[in-house]
Coordinates of C-alpha atoms in Angstrom, one line a residue:
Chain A
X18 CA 70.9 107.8 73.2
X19 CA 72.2 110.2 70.0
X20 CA 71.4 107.3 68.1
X21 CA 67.9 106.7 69.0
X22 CA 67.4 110.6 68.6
X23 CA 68.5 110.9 65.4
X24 CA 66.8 107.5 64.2
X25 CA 63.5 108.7 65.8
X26 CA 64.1 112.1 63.8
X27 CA 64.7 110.5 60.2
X28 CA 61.5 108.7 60.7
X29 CA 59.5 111.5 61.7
X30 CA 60.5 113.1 58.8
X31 CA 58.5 111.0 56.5
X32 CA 55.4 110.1 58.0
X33 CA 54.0 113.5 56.4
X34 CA 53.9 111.6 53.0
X35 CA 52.4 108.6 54.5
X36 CA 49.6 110.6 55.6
X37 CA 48.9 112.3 52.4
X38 CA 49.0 109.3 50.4
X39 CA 46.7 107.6 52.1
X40 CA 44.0 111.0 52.1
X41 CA 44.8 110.7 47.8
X42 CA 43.7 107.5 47.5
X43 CA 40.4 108.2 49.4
X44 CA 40.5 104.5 51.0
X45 CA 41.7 104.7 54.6
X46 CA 40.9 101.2 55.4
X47 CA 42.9 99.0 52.3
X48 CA 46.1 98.1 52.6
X49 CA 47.6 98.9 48.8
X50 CA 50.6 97.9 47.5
X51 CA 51.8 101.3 46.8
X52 CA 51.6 102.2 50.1
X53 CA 53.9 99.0 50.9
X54 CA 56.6 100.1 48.5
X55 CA 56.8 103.5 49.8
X56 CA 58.1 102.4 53.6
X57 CA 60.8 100.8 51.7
X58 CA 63.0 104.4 51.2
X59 CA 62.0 105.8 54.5
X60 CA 64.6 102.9 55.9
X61 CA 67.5 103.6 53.4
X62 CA 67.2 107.0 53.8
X63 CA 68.8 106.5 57.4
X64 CA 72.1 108.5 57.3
X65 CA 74.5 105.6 58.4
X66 CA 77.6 107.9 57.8
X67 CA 76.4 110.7 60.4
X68 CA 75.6 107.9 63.2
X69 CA 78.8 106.6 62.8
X70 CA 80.6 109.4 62.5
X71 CA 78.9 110.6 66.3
X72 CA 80.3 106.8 67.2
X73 CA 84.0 107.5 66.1
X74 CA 83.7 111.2 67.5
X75 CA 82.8 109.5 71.1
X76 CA 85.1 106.7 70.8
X77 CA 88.5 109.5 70.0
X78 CA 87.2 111.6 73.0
X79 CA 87.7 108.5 74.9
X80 CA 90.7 107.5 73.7
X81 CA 92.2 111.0 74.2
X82 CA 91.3 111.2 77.7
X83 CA 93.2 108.0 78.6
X84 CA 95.8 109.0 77.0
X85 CA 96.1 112.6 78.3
X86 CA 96.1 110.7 81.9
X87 CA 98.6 108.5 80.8
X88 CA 100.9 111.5 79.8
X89 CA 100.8 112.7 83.0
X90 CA 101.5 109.8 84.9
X91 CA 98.2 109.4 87.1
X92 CA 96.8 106.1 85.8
X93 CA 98.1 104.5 88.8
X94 CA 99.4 100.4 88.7
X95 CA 98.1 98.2 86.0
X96 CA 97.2 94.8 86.3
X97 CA 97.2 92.5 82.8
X98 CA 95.5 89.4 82.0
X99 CA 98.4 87.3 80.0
X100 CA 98.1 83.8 78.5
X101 CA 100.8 81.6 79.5
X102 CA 101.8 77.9 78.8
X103 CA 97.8 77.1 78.0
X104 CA 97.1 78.8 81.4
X105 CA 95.7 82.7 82.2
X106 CA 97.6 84.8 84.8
X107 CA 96.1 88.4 86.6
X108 CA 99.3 89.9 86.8
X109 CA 100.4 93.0 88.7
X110 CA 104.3 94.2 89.0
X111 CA 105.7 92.3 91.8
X112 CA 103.8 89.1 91.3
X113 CA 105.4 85.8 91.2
X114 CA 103.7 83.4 88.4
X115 CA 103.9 79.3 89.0
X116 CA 104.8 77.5 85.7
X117 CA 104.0 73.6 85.8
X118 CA 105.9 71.3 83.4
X119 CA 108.8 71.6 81.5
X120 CA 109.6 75.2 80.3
X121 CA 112.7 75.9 78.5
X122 CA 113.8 79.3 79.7
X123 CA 116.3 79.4 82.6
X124 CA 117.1 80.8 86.0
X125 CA 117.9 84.7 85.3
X126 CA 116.0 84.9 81.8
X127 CA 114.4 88.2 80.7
X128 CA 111.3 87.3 78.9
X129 CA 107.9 89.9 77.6
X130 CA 104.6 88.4 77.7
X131 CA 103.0 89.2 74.9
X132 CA 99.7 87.4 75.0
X133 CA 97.8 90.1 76.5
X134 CA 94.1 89.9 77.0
X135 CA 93.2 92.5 79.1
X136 CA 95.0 95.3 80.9
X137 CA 93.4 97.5 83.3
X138 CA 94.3 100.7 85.7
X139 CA 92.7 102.7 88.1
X140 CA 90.2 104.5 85.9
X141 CA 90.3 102.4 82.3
X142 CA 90.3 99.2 80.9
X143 CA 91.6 98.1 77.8
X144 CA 89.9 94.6 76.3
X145 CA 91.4 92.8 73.9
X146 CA 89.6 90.9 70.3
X147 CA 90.8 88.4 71.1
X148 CA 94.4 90.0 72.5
X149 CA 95.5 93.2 72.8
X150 CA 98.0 94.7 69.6
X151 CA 101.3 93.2 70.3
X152 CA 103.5 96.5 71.4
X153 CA 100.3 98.2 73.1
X154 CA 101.3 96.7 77.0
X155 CA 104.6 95.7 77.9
X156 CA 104.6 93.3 80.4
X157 CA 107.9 91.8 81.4
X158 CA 109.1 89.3 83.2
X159 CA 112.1 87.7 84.9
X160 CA 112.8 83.8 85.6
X161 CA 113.9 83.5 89.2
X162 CA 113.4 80.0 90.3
X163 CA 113.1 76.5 88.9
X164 CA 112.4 74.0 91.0
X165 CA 110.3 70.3 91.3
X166 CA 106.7 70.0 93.2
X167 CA 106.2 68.0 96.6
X168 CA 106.3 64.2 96.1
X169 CA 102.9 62.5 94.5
X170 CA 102.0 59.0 95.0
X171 CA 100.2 56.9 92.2
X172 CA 99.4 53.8 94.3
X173 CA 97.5 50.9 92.7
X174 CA 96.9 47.5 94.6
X175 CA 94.7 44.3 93.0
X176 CA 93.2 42.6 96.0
X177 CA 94.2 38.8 96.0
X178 CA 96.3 39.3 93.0
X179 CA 99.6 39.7 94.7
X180 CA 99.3 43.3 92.5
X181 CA 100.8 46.5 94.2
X182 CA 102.4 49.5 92.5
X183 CA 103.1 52.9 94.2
X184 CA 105.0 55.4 91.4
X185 CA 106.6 58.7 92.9
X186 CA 106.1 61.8 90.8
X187 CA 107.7 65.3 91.1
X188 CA 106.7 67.8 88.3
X189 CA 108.8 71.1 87.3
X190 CA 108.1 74.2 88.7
X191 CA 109.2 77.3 87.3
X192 CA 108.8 80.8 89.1
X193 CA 108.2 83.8 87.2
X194 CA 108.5 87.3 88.3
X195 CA 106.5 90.2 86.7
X196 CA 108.9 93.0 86.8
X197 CA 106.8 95.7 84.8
X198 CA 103.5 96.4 83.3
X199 CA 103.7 99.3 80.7
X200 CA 101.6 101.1 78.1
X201 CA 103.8 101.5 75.9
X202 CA 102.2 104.2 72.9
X203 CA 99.0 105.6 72.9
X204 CA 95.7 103.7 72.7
X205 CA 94.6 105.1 69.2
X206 CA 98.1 104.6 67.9
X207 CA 98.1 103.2 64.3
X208 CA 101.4 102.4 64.1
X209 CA 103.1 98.7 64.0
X210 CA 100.3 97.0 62.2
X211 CA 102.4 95.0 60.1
X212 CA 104.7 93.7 62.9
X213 CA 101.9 91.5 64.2
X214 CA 102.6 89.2 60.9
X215 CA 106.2 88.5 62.0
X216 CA 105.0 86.6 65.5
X217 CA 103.7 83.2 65.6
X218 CA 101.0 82.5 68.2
Chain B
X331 CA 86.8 102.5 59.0
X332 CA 83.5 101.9 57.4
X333 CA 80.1 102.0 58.6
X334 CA 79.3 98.8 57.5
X335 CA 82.2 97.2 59.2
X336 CA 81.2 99.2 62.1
X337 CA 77.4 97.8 63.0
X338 CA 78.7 94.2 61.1
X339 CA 81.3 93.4 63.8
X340 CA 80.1 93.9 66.7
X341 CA 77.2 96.0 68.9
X342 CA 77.1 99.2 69.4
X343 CA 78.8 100.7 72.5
X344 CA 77.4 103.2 74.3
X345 CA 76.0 104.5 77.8
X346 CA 72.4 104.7 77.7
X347 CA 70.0 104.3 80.0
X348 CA 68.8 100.8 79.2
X349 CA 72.6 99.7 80.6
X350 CA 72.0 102.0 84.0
X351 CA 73.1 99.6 87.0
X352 CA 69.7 98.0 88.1
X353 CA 70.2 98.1 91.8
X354 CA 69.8 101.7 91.7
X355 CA 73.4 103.0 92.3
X356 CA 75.9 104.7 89.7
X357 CA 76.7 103.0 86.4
X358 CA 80.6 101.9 86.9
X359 CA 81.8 101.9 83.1
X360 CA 81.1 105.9 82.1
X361 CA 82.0 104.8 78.5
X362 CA 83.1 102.4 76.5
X363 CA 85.0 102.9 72.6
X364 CA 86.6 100.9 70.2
X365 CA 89.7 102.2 68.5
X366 CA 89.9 103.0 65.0
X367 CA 91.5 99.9 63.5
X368 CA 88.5 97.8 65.8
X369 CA 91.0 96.0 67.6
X370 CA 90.6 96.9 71.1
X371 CA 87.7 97.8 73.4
X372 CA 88.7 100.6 75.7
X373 CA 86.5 101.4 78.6
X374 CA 86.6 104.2 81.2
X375 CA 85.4 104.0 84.2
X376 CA 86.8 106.9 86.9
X377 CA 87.2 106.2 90.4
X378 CA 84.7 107.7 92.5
X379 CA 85.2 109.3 96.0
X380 CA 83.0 107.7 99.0
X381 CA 82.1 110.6 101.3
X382 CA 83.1 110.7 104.9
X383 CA 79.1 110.4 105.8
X384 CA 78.2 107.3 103.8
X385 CA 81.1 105.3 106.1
X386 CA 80.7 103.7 109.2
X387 CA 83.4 102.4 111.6
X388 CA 85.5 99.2 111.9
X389 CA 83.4 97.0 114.4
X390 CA 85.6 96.2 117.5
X391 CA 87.3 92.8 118.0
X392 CA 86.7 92.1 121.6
X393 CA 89.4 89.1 123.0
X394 CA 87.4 86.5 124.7
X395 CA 89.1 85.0 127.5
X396 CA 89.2 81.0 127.5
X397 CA 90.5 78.9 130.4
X398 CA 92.0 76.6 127.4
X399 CA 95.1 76.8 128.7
X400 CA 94.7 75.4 132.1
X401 CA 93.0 72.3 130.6
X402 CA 95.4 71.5 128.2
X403 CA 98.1 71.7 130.7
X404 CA 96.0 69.5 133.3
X405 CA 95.8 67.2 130.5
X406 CA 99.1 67.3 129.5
X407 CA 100.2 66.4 132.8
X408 CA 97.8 63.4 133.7
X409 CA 98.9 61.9 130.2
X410 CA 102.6 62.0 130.7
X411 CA 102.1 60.6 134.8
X412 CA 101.0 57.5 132.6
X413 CA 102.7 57.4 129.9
X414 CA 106.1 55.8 131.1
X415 CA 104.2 53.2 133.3
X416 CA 103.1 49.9 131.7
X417 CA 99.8 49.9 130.2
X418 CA 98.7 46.7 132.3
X419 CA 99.6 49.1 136.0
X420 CA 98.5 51.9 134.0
X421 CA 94.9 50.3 133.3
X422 CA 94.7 49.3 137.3
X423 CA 95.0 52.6 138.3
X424 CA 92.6 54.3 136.0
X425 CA 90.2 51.7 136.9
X426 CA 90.4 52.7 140.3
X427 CA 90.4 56.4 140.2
X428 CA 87.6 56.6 137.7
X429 CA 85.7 53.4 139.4
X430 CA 84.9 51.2 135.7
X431 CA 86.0 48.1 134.6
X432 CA 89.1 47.5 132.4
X433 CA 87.6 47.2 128.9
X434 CA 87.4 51.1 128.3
X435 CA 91.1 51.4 128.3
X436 CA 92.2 49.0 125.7
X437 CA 94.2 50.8 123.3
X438 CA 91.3 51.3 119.9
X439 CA 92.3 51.5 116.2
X440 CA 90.0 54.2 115.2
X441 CA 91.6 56.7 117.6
X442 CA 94.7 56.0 115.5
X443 CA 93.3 57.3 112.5
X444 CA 94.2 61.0 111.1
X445 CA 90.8 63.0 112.2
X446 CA 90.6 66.5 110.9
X447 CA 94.6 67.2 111.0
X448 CA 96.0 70.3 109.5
X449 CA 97.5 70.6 106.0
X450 CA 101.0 69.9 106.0
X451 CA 101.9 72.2 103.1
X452 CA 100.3 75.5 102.4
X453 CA 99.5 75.5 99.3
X454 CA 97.3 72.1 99.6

């Protein structure tokens, strides 16, 4: 809404000179191409700084208030959206994630997600472009399980061909508990910028 | 950052009243900001208090008492009085009680077919 109010007050400002141009030229009804060149400034003059300036000014205030609720401990459980083995996740702390294929980590690993798209609490959100800064959410995990699916059949038969072939197939499964979901500095931080160049994803 | 980085990446963010929820009730995201370095969207949305008057009460589950049991169990027990007994003397004596003729109680290879079982495993 500030934006609107200000735009609508910058162009206010100039239809004055509109006006008296057009009673100079003592022809109300042509359309002159001086007149034409004169709308031109009206949109450059449009103080771009001071509207984005308001923006950032809204954007810290809400930035500090989730982080003065995270300092005092009231933002409740999070929940993360985390990218895994080609596959999303909605995690909370407690949950128990189902990895199918192989996976190289073993029973009683301690691994951290880092692929975080999304982490949300009680009364904020944070959305990642595309994920969040690696080092903003912790989310941690722990390996307790690794075990084979239930028995599929791949059964093929060729009538009158004498052709049958049933194939039994049992895929790796690998449990994954979420031990923690943390936020670990402050939203606006600025720090660890240049760590993200050290990961590959 | 820049302002020209600012409008050039994405939309502006903020709550006006074109983005008012249109069924009438309160807006659920209060405000929404980027951070500084652009790289995450933060919104805030507080949690807000349902009064006592706008609830109503759980409705009451009423049990509704079936006399499944005593059918099940009647049928249970004419089943297994011909179970053991050979289906030939078996088919004799449920023509006569139910007064038809034999044909009805030849054993049939649809009924032998899985109708509407329950999942083995859970998570199928």
């Amino acid at each position: 809404m500030s934006f609107l109010a200000q735009t609508m007050r910058q162009m206010l400002r100039h239809v004055p000179n509109r006006s008296l141009l057009t009673a100079g030229a003592m022809r109300p009804l042509s359309i002159s191409p001086v007149i034409g060149q004169q709308n031109k400034p009206a949109t450059e003059s449009v103080d771009l700084s001071a509207i984005a300036k308001d923006q950032q000014k809204e954007c810290l205030s809400i930035c500090e208030r989730i982080n003065r609720q995270v300092q005092k401990s009231e933002q409740g459980r999070l929940f993360a959206v985390v990218h895994l083995c080609g596959k999303q996740f909605k995690v909370t702390p407690g949950d128990i994630i189902l990895v199918e294929g192989y996976w190289p980590p073993t029973i009683g690993d301690e691994i951290s997600l880092d692929k975080v798209l999304l982490a949300g609490a009680r009364d904020f959100t944070l959305v990642g472009r595309p994920i969040l800064e690696p080092g903003l959410i912790l989310v941690k995990a722990t390996v307790v399980e690794k075990t084979l699916s239930h028995t599929k059949t791949h059964f093929r038969k060729k009538r009158r061909k004498q052709y049958m072939r049933i194939n039994f197939q049992r895929s790796p499964h690998t449990m994954v508990r979420i031990n923690s979901i943390e936020l670990a500095r402050p939203v606006d931080g600025n720090g660890e910028g240049e760590s993200s160049s050290r990961r590959l994803f | 950052m820049s302002a020209a980085r600012l409008y050039g990446g994405f939309r502006l963010f903020s709550s006006s009243a074109v983005q008012r929820n249109a069924v009438g009730g309160k807006s659920l995201v209060e405000a929404v900001a980027v951070t500084k370095n652009g790289r995450t969207i933060v919104a805030w949305h507080p949690d807000t208090p349902v009064p006592y008057e706008n609830t109503l009460p759980l409705p009451e589950i009423s049990e509704i008492q079936s006399s499944a049991v005593v059918k099940e169990s009647a049928l249970k027990t004419a089943m297994r009085a011909f179970k053991s007994k050979h289906p030939e003397v078996a088919r004799q004596e449920l023509m006569q009680l139910t007064h038809t003729t034999k044909h009805r109680w030849f054993p049939r290879a649809r009924d032998r077919k899985a109708k509407q079982t329950p999942m083995d495993r859970p998570y199928l």
